[in-house]
XYZ file of C-alpha atoms in Angstrom:
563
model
C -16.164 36.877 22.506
C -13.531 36.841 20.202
C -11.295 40.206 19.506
C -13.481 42.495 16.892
C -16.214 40.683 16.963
C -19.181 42.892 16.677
C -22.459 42.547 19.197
C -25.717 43.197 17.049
C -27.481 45.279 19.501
C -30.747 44.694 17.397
C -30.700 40.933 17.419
C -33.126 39.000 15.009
C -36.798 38.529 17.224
C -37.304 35.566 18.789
C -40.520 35.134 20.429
C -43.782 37.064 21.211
C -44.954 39.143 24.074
C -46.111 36.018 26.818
C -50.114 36.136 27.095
C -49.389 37.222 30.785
C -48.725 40.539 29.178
C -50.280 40.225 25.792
C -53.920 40.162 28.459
C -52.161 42.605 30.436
C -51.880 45.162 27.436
C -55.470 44.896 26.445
C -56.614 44.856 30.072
C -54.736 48.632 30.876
C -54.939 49.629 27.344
C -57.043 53.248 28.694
C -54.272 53.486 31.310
C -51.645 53.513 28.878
C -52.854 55.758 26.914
C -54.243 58.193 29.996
C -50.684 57.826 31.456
C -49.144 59.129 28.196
C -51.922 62.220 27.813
C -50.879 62.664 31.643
C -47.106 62.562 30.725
C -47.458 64.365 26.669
C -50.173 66.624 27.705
C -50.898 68.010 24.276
C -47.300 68.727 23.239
C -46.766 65.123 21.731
C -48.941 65.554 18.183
C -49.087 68.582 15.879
C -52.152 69.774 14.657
C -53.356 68.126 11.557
C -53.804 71.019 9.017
C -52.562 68.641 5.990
C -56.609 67.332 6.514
C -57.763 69.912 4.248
C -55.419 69.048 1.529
C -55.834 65.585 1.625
C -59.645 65.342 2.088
C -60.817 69.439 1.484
C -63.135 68.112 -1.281
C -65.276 66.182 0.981
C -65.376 68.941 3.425
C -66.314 71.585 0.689
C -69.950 70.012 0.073
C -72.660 72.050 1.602
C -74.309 69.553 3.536
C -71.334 68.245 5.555
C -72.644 69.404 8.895
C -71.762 66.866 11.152
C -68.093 64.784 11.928
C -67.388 63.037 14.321
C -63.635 62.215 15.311
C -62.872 58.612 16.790
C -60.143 58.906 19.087
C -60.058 63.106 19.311
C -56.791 62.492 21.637
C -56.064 66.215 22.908
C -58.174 68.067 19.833
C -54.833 67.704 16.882
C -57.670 67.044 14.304
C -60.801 68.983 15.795
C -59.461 72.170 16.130
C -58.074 72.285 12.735
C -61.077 71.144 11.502
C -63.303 73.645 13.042
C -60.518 76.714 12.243
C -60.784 75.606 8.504
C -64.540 75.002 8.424
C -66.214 77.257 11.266
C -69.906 75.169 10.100
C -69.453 72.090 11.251
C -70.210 70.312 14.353
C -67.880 67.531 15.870
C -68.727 64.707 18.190
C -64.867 63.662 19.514
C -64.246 60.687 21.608
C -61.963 59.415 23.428
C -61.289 56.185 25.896
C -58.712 58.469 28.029
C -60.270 60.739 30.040
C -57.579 62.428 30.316
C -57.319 63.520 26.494
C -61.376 64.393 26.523
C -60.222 66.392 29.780
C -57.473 68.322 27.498
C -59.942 68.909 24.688
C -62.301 70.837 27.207
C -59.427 72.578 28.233
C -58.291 73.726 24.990
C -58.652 77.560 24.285
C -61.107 76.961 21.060
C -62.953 74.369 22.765
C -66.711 75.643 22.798
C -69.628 73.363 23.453
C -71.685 74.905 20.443
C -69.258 73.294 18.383
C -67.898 70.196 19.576
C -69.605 67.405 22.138
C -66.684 65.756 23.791
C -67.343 62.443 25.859
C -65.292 59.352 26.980
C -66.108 56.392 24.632
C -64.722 52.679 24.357
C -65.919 51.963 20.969
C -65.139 48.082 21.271
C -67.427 48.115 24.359
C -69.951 51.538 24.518
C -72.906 52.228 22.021
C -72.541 55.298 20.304
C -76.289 55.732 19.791
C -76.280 56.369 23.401
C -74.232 59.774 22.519
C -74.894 60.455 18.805
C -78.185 59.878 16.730
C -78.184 56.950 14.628
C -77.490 57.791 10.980
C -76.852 61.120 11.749
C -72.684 61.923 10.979
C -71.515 62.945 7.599
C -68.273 62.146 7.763
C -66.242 59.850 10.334
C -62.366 60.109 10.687
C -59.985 57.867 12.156
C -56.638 59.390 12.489
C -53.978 56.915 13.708
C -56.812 55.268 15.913
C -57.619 52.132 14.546
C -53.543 50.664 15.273
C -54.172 50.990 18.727
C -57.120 48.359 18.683
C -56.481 44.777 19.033
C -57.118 43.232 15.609
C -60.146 40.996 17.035
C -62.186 43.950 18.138
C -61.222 46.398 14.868
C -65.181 45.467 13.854
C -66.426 45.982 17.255
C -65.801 49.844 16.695
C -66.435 49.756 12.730
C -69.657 48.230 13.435
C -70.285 51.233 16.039
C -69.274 53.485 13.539
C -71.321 52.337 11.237
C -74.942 52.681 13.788
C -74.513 56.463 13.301
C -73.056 57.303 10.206
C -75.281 58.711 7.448
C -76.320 56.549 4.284
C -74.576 58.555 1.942
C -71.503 59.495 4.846
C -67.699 58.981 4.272
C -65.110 57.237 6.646
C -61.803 58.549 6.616
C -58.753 56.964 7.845
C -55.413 57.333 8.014
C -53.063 54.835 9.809
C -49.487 52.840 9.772
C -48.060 50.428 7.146
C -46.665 47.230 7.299
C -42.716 47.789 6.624
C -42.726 51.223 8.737
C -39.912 51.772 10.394
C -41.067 51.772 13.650
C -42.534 48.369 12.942
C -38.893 47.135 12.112
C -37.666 48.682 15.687
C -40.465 46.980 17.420
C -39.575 43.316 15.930
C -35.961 43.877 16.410
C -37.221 44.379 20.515
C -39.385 41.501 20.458
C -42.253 43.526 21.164
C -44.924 42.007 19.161
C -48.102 40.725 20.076
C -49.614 38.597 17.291
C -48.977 39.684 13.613
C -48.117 43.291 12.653
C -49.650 44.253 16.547
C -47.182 45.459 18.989
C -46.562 46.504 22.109
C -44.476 50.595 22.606
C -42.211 50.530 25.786
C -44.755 53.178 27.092
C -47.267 49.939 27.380
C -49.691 52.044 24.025
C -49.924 49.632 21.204
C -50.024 49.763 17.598
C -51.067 47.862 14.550
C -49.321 48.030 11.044
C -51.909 47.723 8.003
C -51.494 46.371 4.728
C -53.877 47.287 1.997
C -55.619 43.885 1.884
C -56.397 43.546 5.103
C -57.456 47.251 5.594
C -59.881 46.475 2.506
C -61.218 43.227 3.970
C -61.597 44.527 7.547
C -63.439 47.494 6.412
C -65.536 45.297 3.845
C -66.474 42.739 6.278
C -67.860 45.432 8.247
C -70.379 46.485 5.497
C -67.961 49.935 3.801
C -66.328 49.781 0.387
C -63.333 51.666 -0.999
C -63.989 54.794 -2.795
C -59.802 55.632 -1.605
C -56.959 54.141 -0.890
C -53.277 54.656 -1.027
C -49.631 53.360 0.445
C -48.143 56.117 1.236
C -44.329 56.066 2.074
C -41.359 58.485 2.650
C -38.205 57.529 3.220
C -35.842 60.685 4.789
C -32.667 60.942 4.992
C -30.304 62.868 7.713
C -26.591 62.639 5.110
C -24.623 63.983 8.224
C -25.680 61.332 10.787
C -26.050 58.945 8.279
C -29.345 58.122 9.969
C -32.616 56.925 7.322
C -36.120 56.811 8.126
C -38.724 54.653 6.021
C -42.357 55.833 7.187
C -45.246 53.964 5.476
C -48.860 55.013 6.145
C -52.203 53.890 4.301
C -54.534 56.758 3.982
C -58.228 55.742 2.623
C -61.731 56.769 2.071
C -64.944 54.218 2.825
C -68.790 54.709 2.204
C -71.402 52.480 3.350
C -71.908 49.426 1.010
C -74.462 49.311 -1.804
C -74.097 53.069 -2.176
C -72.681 54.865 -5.704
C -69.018 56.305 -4.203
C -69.118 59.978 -4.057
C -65.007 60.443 -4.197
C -64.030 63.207 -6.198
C -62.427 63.310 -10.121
C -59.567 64.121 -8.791
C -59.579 61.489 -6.144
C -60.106 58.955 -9.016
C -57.228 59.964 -10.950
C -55.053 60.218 -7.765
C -55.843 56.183 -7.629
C -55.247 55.457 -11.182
C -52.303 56.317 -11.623
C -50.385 54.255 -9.125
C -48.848 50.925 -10.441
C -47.458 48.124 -8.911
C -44.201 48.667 -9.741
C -44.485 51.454 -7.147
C -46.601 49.472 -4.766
C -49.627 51.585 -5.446
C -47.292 54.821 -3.564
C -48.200 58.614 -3.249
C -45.290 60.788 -2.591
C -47.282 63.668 -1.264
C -44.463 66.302 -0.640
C -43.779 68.399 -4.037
C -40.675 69.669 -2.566
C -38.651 66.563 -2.017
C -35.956 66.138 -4.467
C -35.039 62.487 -5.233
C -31.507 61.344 -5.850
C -29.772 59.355 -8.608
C -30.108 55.862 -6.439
C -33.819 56.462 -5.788
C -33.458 57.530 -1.486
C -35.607 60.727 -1.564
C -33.954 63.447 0.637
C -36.436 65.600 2.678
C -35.925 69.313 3.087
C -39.085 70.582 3.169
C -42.321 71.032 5.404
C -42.970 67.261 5.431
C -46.345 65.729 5.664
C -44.498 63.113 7.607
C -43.326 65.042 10.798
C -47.263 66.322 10.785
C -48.006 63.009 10.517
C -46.063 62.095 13.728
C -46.061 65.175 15.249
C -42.336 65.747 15.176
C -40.506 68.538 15.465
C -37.480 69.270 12.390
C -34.488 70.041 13.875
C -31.975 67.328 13.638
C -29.237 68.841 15.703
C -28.918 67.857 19.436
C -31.637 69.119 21.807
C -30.886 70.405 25.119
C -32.819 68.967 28.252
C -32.209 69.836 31.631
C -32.454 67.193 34.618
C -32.399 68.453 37.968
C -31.435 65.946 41.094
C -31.612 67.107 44.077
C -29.790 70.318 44.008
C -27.832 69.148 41.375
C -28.875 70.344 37.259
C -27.803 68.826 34.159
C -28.116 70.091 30.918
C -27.956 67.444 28.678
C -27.032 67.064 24.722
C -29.186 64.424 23.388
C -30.504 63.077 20.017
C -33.698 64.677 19.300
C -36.667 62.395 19.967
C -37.665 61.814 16.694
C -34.529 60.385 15.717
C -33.430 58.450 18.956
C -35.809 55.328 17.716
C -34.462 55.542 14.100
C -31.095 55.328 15.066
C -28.628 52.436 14.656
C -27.014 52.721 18.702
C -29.708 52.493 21.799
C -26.989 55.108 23.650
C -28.422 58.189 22.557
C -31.144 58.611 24.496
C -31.992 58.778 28.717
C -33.468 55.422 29.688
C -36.290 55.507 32.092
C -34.069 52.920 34.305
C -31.051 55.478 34.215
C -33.527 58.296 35.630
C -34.161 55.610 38.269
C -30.875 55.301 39.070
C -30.035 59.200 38.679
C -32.720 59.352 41.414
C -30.900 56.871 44.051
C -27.249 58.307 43.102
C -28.367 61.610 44.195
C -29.956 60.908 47.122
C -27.822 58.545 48.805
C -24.342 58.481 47.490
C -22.792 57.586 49.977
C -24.587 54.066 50.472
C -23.721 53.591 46.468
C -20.224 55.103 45.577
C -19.081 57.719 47.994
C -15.097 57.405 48.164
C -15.145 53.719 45.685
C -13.862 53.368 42.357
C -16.813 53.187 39.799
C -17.329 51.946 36.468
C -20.140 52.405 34.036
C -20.945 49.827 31.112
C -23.499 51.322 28.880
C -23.566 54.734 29.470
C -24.987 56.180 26.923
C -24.504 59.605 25.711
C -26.149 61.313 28.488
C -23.839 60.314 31.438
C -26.004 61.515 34.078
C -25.009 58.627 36.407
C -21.789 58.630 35.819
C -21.569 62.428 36.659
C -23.725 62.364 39.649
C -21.307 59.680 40.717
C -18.060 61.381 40.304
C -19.157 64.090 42.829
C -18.368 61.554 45.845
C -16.764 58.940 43.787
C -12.867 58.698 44.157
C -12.743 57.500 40.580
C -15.308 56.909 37.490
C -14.456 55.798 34.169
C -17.735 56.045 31.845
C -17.883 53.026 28.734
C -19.774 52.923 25.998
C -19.435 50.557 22.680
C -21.066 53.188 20.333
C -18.021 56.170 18.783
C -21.362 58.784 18.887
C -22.639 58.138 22.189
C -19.172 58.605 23.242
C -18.619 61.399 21.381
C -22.122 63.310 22.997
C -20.861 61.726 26.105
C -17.614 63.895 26.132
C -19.634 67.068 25.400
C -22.086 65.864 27.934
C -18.908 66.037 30.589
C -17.214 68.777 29.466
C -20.607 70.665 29.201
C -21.842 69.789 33.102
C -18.948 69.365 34.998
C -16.009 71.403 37.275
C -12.168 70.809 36.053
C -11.729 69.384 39.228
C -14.478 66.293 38.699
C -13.672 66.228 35.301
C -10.459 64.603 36.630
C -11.557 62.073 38.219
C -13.989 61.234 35.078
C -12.440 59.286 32.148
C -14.918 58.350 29.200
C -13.770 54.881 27.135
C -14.848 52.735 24.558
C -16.175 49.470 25.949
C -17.304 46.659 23.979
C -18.430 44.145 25.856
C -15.823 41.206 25.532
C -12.959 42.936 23.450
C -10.090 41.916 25.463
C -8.114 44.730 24.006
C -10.473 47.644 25.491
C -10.499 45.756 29.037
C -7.006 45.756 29.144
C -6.667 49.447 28.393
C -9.658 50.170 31.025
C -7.614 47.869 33.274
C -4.490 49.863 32.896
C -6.836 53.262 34.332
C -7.240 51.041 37.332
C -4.979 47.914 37.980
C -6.790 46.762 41.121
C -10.408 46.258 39.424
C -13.467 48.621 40.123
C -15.515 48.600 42.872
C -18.637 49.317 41.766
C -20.082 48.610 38.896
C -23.124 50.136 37.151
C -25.062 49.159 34.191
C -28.816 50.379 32.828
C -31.182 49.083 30.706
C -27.875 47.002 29.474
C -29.761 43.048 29.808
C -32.127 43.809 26.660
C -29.952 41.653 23.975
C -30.107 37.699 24.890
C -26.406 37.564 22.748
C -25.045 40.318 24.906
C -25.938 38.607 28.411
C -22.700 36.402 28.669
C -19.868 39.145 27.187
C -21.698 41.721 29.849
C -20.541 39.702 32.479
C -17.571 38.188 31.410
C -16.764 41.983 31.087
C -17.779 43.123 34.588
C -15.943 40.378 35.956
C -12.584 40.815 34.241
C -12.880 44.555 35.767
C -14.595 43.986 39.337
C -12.180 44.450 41.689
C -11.424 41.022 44.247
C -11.112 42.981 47.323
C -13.794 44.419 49.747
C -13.304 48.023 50.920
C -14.177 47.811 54.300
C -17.485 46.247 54.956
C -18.743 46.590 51.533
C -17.947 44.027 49.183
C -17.169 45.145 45.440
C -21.081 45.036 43.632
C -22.349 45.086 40.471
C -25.525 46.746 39.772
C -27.902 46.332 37.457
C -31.141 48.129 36.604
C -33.696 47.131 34.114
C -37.069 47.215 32.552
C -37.543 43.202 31.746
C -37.876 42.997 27.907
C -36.419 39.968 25.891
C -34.092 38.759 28.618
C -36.253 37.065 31.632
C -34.482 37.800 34.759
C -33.750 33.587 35.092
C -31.656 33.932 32.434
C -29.257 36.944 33.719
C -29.091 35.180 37.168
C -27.879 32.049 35.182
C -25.242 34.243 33.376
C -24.161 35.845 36.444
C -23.486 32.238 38.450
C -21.636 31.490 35.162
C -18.916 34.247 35.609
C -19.134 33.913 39.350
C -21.793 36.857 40.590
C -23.885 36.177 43.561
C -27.454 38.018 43.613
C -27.478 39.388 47.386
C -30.516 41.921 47.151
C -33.227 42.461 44.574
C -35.673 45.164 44.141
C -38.491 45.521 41.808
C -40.816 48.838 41.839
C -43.698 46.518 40.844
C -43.800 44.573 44.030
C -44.555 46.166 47.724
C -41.906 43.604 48.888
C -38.637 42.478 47.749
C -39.759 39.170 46.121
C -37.974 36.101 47.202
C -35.597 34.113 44.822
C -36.215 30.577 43.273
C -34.984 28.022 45.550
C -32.142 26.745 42.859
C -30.647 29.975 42.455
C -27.901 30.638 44.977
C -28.073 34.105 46.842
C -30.261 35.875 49.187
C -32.888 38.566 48.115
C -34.592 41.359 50.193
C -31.978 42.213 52.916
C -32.461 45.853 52.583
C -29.089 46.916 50.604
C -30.852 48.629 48.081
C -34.173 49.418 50.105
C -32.246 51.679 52.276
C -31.202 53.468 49.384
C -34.483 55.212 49.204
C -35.088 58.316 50.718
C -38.422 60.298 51.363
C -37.776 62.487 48.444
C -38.586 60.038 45.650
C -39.339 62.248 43.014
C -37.988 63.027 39.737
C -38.999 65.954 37.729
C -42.122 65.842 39.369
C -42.913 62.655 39.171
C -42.308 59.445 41.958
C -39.533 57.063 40.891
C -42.807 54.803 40.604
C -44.245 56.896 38.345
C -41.174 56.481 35.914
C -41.963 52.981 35.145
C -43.805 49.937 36.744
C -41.831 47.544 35.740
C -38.319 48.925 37.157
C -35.689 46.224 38.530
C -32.855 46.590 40.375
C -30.284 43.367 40.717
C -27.001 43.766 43.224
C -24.765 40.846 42.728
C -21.051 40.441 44.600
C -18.310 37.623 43.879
């Protein structure tokens, strides 16, 4: 790579999710999602009070008895619903049993009011839990995304089997140009068009207006609502801008005079296509003199996502072993919005936290170590230093490096603080290998990088880099390593073990938390795989915060290559 050239760590997509995983996706979609009510509880979503104000004049007619919520999750939208109209009754369902178990949990949960029950609405019959034509209104909150496209009119047509003839449908769900949609393409994470695929394994769709009107009319509903909602906020001091688009609409059953209020008429008339038919809902936003609206208010948005305001760093702690961090990191509605990937704790860092705390001594006990890719959070570089003779910590990004350094000086003794140096790394610039170089003259010998294969263009100066700073010569029986662990994303693991023969790495040992055995390696590729190196860096105590390394992520890799 040639000096100052800059690595696009959000290349241009390239190609689809394979239909290995694409089947695999809709196969586990109710583990996904039970996996993330296991993980989120309900701390992930807010409650949904903005309901009222968006659709209160529905709710305010006298003979809206019965709802029923599609996809209740852990109760965001019931228990509003219920607080605000103490009347009704809700039917809420749910294909995780795990969110129907945290609805029946909840503290307002009371079976008078609300029948919760575990429902796949692109397989199960509703009329075997709900009377047929019997629901008033019908609300799909953020539900329908998380559908593959081909069975959306499985569940409208289920829907539509117990909704009354004069009922109202009421959805709310992402946009086509969202930004989260942008972050997903960039990570070659979709699935077929506008469907994608979350590194948590959930999926989501992104609407546009068309084809929410022709999926919904195909399915025997017309319009009575429908608007493109979109806020774009803006953090000035970290320069960071989100663009959030969401369609919110209103269906009745077809061949039946709309019942939408005046004022939900008006609401509709008056957006233009010079605006692309948008509502900007929050009154308190001021807008600048170039347009970018600048949020300082109670946003609809964060309800929207359930996100909390604050966009200073948040503290977490991570304890290893008997050893605590407390970490500065990007809060977590920001770390996907953000230009750099650094400022955030990788699931295959926490893997590696796990192994550097149990068994330092197999990894880097008394070695020189380097880190490529560290992120802000450092954790393995500072659970390395503690037996480590020497760690220097790289990053490309100026702000992870910059959390990084409060990150050290926050966690660690003077005395390790010596031995850790942070640098600027990026991958290829012969200037900043030199100076890393000049830290340690004879090369490093070991070498640890996380979650740093993702970027197909990044592949080659990765190892060109770790092999203009390996060191040549072994330290007793161990040879000088390089380590990599990885989620597979864009970059199939043929590829990396091509790079790495490039630049001269041998793969000795592989380990993959997905297999019960170290699988073997293609007969063309030179190296030998399961001979225990990294095996016996497991101990009995495989737990992180609670959770088995396993737990973290199934799809966890570890490579460890020597020259």
């Amino acid at each position: 790579m040639a000096d100052g050239q800059r690595l696009q760590i959000y290349a241009p997509s390239s190609s689809r999710v394979s239909a290995f995983w694409k089947d695999k996706y809709e196969r586990d979609a109710k583990k996904y999602w039970d996996i993330f009510y296991k993980r989120h509880q309900d701390k992930f979503f807010k409650d949904r009070h903005y309901l009222d104000k968006e659709w209160g004049h529905y709710f305010d007619a006298k003979s809206v008895k019965v709802v029923l919520e599609v996809g209740c999750g852990a109760g965001n939208t019931i228990f509003p619903l219920i607080a605000t109209y103490p009347d009704i009754f809700v039917h809420a369902c749910d294909f995780s049993p795990r969110a129907i178990a945290l609805v029946k949990s909840h503290k307002e949960f009371r079976e008078d009011k609300v029948n919760a029950f575990i429902c796949d609405l692109t397989v199960d019959d509703l009329l075997e839990k709900i009377s047929p034509s019997s629901v008033d209104i019908v609300t799909l909150v953020f539900v329908l995304s998380a559908i593959s496209p081909e069975k959306m009119p499985l569940v409208l047509q289920n829907i539509r089997k117990v909704l009354k003839p004069n009922g109202h449908l009421m959805v709310r769900d992402y946009a086509t140009g969202d930004l989260a949609q942008e972050r997903l393409t960039c990570k070659d994470q979709e699935i077929s068009e506008n469907f994608y695929v979350r590194g948590d394994g959930t999926r989501a769709y992104y609407f546009s207006e068309d084809f929410m009107t022709k999926l919904f009319q195909a399915s025997g509903f017309i319009v009575d609502e429908m608007g493109l909602c979109c806020k774009q906020v803006e953090n000035r001091a970290r320069e960071i801008v989100m663009n959030r688009r969401w369609i919110q609409a209103v269906f009745s059953l077809d061949g039946l005079k709309s019942s939408a209020s005046p004022n939900a008429k008006k609401v509709m008339e008056t957006q233009t296509p010079e605006s692309s038919r948008s509502l900007m809902r929050n009154a308190d936003a001021k807008e600048t003199s170039n347009g970018v609206e600048i949020d300082i208010s109670e946003s609809i948005v964060f309800d929207m996502f359930g996100l909390s305001q604050s966009t200073d760093e948040q503290l977490m702690d991570i304890n290893l072993k008997n050893i605590c961090f407390t970490i500065k990191a990007l809060p977590k509605e920001f770390q996907h919005t953000c230009r750099s990937t650094g400022l955030m704790l990788w699931e295959s860092a926490r893997l590696m936290s796990i192994l550097l705390a149990e068994n330092p001594s197999k990894i880097v006990s008394k070695k020189s170590v380097l880190e490529l890719g560290c992120g802000s959070a450092g954790v393995c570089s500072m659970l390395a230093v503690q037996s480590a003779d020497l760690v220097v910590a790289t990053d490309g990004d100026l702000k992870a490096i910059e959390l990084l350094n409060q990150n050290v000086s926050l966690n660690l003794e003077p005395m390790l603080m010596e031995r850790l140096v942070t640098k600027r790394l990026e991958w290829g610039n012969r200037e900043q290998i030199d100076a890393i170089k000049e830290l340690h003259p004879n090369g490093f010998e070991v070498i640890i990088g996380t979650d740093v294969t993702y970027v197909a263009e990044a592949i080659s100066p990765l190892f060109q880099t770790a092999r203009a700073l390996i060191s040549d010569g072994a330290n007793g029986e161990s040879q000088p390593a390089l380590i990599l662990c990885h989620v597979v994303r864009r970059v199939d693991e043929v590829s990396i073990l091509s790079a790495a023969l490039q630049f001269g790495f041998k793969l000795v040992d592989r380990w993959s938390s997905g297999a019960s055995n170290n699988d073997q390696l293609d007969g063309n590729l030179e190296g030998e795989a399961g001979n225990g190196i990294i095996s016996s860096w497991f101990s009995s105590t495989e737990w992180y915060d609670g959770k088995s390394y396993l737990e973290l992520n199934s799809a966890l890799n570890i490579l460890y290559f020597v020259v």
